[in-house]
mmCIF file of C-alpha atoms in Angstrom:
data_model
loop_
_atom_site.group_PDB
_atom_site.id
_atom_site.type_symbol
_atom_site.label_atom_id
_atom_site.label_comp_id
_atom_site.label_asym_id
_atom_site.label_seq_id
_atom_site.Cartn_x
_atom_site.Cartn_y
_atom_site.Cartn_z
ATOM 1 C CA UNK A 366 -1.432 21.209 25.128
ATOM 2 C CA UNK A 367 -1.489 22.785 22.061
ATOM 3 C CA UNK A 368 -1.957 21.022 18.488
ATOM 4 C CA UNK A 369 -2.625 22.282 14.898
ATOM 5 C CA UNK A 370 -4.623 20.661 12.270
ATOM 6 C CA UNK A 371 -3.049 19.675 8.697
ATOM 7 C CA UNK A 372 -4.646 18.092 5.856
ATOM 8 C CA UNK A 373 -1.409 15.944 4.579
ATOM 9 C CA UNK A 374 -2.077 16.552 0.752
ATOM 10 C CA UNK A 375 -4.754 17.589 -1.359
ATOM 11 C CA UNK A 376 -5.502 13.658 -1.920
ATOM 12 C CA UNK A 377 -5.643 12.437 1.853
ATOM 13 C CA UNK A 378 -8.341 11.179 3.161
ATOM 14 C CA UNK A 379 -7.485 12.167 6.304
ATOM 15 C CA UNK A 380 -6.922 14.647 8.961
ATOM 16 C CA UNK A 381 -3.634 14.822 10.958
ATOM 17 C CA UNK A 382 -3.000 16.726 14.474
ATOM 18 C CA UNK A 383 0.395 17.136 15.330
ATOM 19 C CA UNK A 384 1.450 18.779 18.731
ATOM 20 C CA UNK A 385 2.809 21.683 18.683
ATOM 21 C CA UNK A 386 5.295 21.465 21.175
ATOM 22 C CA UNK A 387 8.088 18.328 21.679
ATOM 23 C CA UNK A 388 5.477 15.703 23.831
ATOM 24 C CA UNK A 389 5.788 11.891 24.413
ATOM 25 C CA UNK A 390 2.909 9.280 24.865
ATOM 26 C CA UNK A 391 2.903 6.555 27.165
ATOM 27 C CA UNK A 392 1.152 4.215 24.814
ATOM 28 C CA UNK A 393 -0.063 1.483 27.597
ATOM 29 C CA UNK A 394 -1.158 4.046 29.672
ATOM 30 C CA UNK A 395 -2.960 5.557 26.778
ATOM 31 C CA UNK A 396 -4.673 2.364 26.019
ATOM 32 C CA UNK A 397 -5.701 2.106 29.763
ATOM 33 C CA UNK A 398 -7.187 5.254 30.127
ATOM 34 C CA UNK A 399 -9.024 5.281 26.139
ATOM 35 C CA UNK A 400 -10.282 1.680 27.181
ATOM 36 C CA UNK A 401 -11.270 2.947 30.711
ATOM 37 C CA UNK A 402 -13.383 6.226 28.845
ATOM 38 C CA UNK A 403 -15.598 3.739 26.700
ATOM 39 C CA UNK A 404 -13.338 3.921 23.351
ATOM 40 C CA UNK A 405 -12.965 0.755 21.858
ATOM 41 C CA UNK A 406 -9.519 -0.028 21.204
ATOM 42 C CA UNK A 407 -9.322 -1.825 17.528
ATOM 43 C CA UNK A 408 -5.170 -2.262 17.700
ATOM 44 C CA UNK A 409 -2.364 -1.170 20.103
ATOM 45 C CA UNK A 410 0.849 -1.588 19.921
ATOM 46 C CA UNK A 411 3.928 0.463 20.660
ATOM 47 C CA UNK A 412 3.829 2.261 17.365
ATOM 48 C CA UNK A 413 0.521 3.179 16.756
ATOM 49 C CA UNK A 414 -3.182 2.878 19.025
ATOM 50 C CA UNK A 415 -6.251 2.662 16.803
ATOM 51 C CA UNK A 416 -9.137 3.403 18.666
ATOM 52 C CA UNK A 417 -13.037 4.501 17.689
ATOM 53 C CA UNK A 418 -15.526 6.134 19.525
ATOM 54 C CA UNK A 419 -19.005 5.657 17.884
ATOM 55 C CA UNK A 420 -20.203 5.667 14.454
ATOM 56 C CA UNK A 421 -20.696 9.464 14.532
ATOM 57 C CA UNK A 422 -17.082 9.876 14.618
ATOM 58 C CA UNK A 423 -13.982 8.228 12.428
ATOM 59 C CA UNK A 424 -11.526 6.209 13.824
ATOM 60 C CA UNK A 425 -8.090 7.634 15.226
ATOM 61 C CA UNK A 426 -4.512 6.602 15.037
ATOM 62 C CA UNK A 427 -3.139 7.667 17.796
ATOM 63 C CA UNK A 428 1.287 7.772 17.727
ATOM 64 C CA UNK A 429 3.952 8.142 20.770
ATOM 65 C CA UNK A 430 5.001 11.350 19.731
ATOM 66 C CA UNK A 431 1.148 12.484 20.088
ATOM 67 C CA UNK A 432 0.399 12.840 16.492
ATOM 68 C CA UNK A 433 -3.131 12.080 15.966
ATOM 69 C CA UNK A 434 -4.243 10.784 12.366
ATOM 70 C CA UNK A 435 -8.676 11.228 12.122
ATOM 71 C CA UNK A 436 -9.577 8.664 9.278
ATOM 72 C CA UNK A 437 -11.846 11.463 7.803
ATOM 73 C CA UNK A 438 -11.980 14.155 5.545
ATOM 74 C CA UNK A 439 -14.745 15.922 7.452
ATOM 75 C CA UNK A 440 -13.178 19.095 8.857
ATOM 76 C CA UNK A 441 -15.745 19.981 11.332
ATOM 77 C CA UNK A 442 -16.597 16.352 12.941
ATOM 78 C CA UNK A 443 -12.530 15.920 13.228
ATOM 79 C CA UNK A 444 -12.513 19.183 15.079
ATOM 80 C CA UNK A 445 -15.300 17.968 17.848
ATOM 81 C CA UNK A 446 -13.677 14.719 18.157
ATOM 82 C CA UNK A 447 -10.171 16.211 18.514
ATOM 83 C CA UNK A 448 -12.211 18.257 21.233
ATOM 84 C CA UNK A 449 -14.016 15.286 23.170
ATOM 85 C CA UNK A 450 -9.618 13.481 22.717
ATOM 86 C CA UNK A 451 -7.442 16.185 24.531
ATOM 87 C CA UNK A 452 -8.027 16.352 28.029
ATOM 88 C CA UNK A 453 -7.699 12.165 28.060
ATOM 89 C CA UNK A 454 -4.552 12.750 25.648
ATOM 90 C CA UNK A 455 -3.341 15.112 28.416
ATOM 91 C CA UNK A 456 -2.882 12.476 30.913
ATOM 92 C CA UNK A 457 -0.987 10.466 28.685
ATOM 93 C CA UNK A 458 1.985 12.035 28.170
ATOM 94 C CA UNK A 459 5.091 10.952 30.103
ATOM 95 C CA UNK A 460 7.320 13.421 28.717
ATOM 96 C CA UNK A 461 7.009 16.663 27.732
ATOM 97 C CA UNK B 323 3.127 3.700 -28.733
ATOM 98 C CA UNK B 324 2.941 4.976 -32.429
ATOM 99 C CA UNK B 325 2.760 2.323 -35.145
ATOM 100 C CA UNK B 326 5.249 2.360 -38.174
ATOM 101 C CA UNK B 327 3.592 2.239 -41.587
ATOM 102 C CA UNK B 328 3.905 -0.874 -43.133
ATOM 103 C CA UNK B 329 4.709 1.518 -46.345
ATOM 104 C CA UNK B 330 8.282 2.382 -44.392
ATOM 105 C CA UNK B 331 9.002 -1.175 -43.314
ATOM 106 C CA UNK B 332 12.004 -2.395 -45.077
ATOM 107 C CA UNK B 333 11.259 -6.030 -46.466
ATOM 108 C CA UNK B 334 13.677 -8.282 -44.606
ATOM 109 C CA UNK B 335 12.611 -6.959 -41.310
ATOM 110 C CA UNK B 336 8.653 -7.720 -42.272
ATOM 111 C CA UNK B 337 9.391 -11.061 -41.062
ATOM 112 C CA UNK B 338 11.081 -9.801 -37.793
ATOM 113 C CA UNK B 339 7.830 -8.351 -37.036
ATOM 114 C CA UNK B 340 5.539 -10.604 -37.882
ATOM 115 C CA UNK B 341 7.684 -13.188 -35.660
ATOM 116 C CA UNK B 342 7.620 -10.412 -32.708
ATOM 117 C CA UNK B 343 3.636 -10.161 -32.808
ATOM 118 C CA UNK B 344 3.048 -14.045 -33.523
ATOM 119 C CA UNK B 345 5.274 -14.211 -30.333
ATOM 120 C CA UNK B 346 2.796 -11.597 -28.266
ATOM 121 C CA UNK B 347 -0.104 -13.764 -29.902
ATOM 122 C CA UNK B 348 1.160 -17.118 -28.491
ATOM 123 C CA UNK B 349 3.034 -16.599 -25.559
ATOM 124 C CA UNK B 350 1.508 -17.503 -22.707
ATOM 125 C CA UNK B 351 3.352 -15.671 -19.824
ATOM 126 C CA UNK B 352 1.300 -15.101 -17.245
ATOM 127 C CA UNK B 353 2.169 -12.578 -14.239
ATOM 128 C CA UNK B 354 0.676 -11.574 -10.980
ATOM 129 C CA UNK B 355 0.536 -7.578 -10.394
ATOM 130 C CA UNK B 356 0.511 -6.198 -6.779
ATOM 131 C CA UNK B 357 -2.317 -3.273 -7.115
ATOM 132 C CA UNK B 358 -2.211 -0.889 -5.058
ATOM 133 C CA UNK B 359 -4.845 2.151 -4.868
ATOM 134 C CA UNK B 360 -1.556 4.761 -6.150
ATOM 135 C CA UNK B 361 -0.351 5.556 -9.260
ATOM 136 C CA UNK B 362 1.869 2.964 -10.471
ATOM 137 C CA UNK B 363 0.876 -0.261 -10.133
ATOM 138 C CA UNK B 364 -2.024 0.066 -12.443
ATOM 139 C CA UNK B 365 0.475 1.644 -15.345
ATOM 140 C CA UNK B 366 2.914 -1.562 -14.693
ATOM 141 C CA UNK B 367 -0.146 -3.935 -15.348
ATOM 142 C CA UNK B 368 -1.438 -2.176 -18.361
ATOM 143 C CA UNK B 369 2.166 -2.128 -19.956
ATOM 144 C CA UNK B 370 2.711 -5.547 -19.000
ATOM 145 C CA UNK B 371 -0.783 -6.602 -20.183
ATOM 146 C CA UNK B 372 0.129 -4.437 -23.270
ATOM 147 C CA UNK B 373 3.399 -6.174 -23.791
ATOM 148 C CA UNK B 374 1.609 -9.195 -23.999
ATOM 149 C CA UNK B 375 1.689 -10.953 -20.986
ATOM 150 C CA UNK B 376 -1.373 -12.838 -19.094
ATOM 151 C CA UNK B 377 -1.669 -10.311 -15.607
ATOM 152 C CA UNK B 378 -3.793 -11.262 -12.917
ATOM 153 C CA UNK B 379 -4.244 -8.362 -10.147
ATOM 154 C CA UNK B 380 -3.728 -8.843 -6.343
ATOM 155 C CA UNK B 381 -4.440 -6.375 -3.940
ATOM 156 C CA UNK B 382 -3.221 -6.650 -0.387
ATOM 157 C CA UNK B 383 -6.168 -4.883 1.533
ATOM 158 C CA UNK B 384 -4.224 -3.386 5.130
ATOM 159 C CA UNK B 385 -7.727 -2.260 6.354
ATOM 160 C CA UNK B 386 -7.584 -1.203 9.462
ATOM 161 C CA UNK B 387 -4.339 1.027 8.549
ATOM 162 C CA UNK B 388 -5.918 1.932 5.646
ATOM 163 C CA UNK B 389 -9.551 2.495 5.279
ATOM 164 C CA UNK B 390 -12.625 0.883 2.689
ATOM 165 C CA UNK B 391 -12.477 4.214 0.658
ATOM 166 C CA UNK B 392 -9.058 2.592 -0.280
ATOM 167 C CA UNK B 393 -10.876 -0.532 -1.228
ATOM 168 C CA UNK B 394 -13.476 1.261 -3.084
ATOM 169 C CA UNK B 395 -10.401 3.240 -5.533
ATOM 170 C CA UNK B 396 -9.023 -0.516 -6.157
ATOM 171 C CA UNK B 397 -12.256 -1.576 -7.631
ATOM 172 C CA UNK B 398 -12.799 1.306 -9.791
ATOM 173 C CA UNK B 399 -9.041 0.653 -10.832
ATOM 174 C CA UNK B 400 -9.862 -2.831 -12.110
ATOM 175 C CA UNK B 401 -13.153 -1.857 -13.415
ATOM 176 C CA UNK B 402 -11.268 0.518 -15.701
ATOM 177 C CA UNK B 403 -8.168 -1.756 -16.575
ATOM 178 C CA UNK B 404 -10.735 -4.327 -17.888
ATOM 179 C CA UNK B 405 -12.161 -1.904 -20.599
ATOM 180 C CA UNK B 406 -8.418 -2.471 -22.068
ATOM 181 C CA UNK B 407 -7.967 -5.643 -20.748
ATOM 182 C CA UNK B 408 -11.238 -7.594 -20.253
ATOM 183 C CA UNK B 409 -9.603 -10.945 -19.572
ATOM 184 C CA UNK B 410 -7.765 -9.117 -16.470
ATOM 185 C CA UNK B 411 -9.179 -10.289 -13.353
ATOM 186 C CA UNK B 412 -8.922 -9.184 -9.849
ATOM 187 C CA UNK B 413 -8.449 -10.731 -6.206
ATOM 188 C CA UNK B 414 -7.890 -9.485 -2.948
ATOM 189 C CA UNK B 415 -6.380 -10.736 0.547
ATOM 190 C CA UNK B 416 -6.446 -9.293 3.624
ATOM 191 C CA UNK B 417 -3.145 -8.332 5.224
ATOM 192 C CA UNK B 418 -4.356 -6.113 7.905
ATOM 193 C CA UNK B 419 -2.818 -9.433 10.831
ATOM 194 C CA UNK B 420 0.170 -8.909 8.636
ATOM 195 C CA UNK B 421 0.625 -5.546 9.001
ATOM 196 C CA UNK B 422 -0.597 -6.283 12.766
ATOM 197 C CA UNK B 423 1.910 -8.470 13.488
ATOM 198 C CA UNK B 424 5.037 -6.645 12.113
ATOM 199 C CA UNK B 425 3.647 -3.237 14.249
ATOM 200 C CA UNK B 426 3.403 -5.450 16.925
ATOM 201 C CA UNK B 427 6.705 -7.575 17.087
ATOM 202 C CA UNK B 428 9.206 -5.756 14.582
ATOM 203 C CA UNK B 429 11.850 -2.542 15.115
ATOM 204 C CA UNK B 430 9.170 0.184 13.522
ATOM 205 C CA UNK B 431 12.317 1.049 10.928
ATOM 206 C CA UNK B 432 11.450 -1.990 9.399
ATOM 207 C CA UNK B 433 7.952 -1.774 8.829
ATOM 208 C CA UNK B 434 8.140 -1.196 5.174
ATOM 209 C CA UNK B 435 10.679 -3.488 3.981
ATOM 210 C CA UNK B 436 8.814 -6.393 6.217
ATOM 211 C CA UNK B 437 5.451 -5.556 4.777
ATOM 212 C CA UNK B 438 7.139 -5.727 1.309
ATOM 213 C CA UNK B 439 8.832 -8.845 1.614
ATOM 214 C CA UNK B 440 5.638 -10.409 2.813
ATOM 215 C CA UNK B 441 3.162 -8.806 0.133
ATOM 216 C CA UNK B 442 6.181 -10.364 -2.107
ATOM 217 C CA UNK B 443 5.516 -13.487 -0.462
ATOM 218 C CA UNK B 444 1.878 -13.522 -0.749
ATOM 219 C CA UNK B 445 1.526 -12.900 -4.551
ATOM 220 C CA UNK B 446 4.086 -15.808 -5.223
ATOM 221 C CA UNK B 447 1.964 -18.237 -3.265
ATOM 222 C CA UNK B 448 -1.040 -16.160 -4.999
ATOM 223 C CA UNK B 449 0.877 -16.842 -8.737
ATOM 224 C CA UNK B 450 1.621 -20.641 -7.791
ATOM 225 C CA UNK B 451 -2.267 -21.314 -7.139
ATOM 226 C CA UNK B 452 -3.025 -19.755 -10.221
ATOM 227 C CA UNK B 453 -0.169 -21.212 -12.365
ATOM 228 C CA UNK B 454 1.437 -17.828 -12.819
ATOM 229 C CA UNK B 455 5.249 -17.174 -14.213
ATOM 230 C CA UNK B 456 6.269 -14.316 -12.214
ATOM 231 C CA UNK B 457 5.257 -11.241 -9.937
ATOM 232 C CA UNK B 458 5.117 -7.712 -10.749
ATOM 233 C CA UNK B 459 4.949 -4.243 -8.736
ATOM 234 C CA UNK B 460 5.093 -0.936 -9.731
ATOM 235 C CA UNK B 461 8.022 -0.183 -7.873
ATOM 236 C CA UNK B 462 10.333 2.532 -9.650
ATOM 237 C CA UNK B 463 14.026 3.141 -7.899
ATOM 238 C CA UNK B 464 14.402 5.344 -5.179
ATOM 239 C CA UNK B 465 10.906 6.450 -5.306
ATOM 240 C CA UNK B 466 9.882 5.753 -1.153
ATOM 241 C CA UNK B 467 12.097 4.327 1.090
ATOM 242 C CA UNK B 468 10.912 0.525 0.602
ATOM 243 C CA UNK B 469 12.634 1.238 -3.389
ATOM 244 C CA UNK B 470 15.828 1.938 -2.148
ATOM 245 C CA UNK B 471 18.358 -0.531 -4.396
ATOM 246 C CA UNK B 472 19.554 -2.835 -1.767
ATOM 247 C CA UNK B 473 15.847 -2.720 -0.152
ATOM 248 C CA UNK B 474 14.689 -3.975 -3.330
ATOM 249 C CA UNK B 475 17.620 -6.574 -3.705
ATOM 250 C CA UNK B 476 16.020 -7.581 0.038
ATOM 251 C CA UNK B 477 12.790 -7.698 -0.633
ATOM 252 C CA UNK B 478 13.877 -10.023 -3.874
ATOM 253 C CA UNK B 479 15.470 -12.259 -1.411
ATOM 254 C CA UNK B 480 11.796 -13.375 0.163
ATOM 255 C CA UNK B 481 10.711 -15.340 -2.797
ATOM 256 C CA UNK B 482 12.159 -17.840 -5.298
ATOM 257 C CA UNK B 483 9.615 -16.585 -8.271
ATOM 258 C CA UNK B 484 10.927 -13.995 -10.455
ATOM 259 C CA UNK B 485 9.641 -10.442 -9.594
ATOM 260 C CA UNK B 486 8.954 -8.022 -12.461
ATOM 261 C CA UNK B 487 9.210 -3.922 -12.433
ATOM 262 C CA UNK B 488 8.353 -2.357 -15.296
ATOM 263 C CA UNK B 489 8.587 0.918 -14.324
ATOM 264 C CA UNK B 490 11.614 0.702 -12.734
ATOM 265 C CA UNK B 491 13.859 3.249 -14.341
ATOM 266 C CA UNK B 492 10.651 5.693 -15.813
ATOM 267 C CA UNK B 493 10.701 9.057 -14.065
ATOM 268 C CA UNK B 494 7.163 9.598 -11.789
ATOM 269 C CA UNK B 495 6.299 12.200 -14.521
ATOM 270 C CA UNK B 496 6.143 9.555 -17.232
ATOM 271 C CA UNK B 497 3.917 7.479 -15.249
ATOM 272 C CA UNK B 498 1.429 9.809 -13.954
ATOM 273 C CA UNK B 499 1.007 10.905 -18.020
ATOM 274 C CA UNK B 500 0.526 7.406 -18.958
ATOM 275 C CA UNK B 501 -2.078 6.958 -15.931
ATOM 276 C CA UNK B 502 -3.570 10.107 -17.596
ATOM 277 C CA UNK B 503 -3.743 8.486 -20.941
ATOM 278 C CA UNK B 504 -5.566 5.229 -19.510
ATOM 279 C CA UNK B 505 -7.298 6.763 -17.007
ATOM 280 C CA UNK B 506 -6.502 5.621 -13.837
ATOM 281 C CA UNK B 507 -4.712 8.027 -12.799
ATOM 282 C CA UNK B 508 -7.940 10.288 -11.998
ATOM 283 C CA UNK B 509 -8.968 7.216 -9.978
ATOM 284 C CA UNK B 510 -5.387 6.751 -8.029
ATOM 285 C CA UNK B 511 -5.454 9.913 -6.486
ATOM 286 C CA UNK B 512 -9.222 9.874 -5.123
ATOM 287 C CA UNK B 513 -8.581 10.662 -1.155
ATOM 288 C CA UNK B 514 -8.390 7.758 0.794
ATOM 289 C CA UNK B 515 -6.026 7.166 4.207
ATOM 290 C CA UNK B 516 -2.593 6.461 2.981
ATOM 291 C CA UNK B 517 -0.903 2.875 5.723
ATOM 292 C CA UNK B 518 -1.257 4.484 8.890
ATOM 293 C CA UNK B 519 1.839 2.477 9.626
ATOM 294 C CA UNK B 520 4.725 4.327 7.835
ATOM 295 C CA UNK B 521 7.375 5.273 10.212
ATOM 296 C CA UNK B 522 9.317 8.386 10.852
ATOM 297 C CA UNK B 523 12.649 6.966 9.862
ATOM 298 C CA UNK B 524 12.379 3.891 7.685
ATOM 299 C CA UNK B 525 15.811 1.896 7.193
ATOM 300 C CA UNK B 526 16.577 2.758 3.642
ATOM 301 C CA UNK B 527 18.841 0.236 3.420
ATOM 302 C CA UNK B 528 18.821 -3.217 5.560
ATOM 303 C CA UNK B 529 21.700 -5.569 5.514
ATOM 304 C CA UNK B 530 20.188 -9.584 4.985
ATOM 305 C CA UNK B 531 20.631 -10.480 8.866
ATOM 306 C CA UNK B 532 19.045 -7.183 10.192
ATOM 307 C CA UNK B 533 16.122 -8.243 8.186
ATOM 308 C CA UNK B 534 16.079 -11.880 8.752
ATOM 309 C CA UNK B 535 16.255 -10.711 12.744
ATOM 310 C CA UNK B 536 13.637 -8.799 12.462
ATOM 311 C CA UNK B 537 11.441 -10.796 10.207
ATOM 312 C CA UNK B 538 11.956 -13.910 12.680
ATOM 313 C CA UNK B 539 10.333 -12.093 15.542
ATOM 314 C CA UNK B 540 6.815 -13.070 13.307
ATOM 315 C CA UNK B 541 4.744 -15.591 12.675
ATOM 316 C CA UNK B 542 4.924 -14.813 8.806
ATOM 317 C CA UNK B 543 4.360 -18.258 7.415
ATOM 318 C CA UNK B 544 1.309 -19.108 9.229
ATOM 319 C CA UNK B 545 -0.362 -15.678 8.577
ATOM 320 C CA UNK B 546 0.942 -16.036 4.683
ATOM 321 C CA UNK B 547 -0.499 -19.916 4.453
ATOM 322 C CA UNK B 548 -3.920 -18.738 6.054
ATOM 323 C CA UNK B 549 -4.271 -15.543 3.524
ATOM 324 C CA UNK B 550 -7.200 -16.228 1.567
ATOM 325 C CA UNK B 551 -7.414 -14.750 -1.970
ATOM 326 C CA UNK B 552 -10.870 -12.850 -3.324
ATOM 327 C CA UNK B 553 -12.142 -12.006 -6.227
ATOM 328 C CA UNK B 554 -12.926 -8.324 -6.490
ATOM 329 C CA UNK B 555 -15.962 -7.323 -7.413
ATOM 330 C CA UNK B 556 -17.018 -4.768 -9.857
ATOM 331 C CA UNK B 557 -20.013 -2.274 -8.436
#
């Protein structure tokens, strides 16, 4: 699965990873399993999952089409969380 | 605005004028002015506040689809507003089971104009606490898809109270150089997480029973009646 890393605009204050390749999330199923690995889910809906994973790391917005927004404008924690996300993200996906 | 000298004023219009600023003086028009943490909004309060009008400013805080950076670049906004303005206070409600509740329940298309029409809603029950005339946004046409003309004709339609836009015909450039004049502008674009709920393909223009469809899927006048308003305090 492979993603690359933009910072939206000069202003964000945020992170976004965007998949490289066409993918689509099954967004219950992605609650399950985030819920099931300890992340605490803060909203879910069919649009949008918003989970966090400790204080150490910023909470994510995670969309269907596998886009991942990191509420932080630290490059390198965003890059080890974005780590610790992907193989759980992998067995998300129902289409790809 | 550059002042005429009184030297060039022709006599019979010296009364004109004097009426005009005896009219600023006295009126009493008082407005409520949806903040945001952008650009605008803060230039359509200070021009309304300018032009002589009372303006109270309401900020609808979307935390968790924003985040409290957001909130921290709204306080700095008012703090600097109220070295023009010192009688210009602010409040803030939290919309974030709005927001919730449209993600939740709506078509995602609509997201933005439902989030508008409620924020619309919120500052009119906001203006009729207060004793306020009207509403205000920064809102200039075509700017983002909630601006669209018949999205703003919508988003009109949610509220009986007459809703202001000062800026509604001024070209982005003009506003960012008056932000730069006042000095918000510096503040508006301090990084912060823009709503984390914008879709990919926003309706950019709703017909009234696509809307009302939508909207009915909601609970919006419970979570409007329990909003609860704040002041915002300067650090």
């Amino acid at each position: 699965m492979m993603y690359h890393m933009v910072k939206p605009c000069s202003d964000s204050g945020a992170f976004i990873a965007e998949p490289m390749h066409k993918i689509k999330l099954d967004m219950s199923l992605c609650e399950q399993i985030f819920k099931d690995n300890g992340y605490t889910i803060k909203f879910s809906s069919k649009v949008i999952l918003l989970i966090e994973d400790t204080i150490e790391y910023p909470e994510v917005g995670i969309y269907p089409s596998g886009k991942l927004l990191f509420k932080s404008t630290d490059h390198e924690v965003v890059s080890r969380m974005f780590e610790s996300l992907k193989p759980l993200l992998k067995n998300c996906i129902c289409v790809s | 605005m550059v002042a005429a000298d009184s030297r060039d004023i022709e006599p019979e219009n010296i009364t004109i004028l004097i009426s005009v600023h005896l009219y600023r003086i006295t009126m009493k028009y008082s407005v409520v002015v949806l903040l945001s943490a952008g650009i605008d909004s803060p230039v359509a309060a200070h021009m309304l506040a300018e032009s002589g009008a009372h303006v109270t400013l309401l900020h609808m805080d979307t935390r968790p689809f924003t985040d409290d950076r957001t909130m921290e670049n709204v306080r700095s906004l008012v703090k600097k507003l109220r070295e023009y303005h010192p009688e210009m206070a602010g409040y803030s409600a939290g919309f974030g089971e709005m927001e919730k509740a449209i993600a939740q329940n709506a078509n995602p298309r609509y997201q933005c104009i439902l989030c508008k029409r409620n924020m619309y809603r919120a500052a009119s029950k906001f203006a009729i606490e207060i004793g306020a005339d009207a509403i205000a946004t920064g809102e200039s046409l075509g700017q983002v898809a909630s601006q669209t003309l018949s999205n703003l004709v919508e988003e009109d339609a949610a509220v009986d109270i007459p809703v202001h836009r000062p800026l509604i015909g001024l070209d982005k450039n003009d506003v960012i150089e008056i932000g730069r004049e006042i000095g918000t502008y510096e503040l508006s674009i301090q990084p912060a997480v823009c709503c984390m709920l914008t879709p990919k393909g926003p309706k950019l223009s709703c017909k009234k029973d696509d809307v009302l469809k939508e909207e009915d899927k909601l609970d919006w006048g419970g979570l409007i009646e329990d909003l609860v308003f704040e002041p915002i305090g300067e650090r």
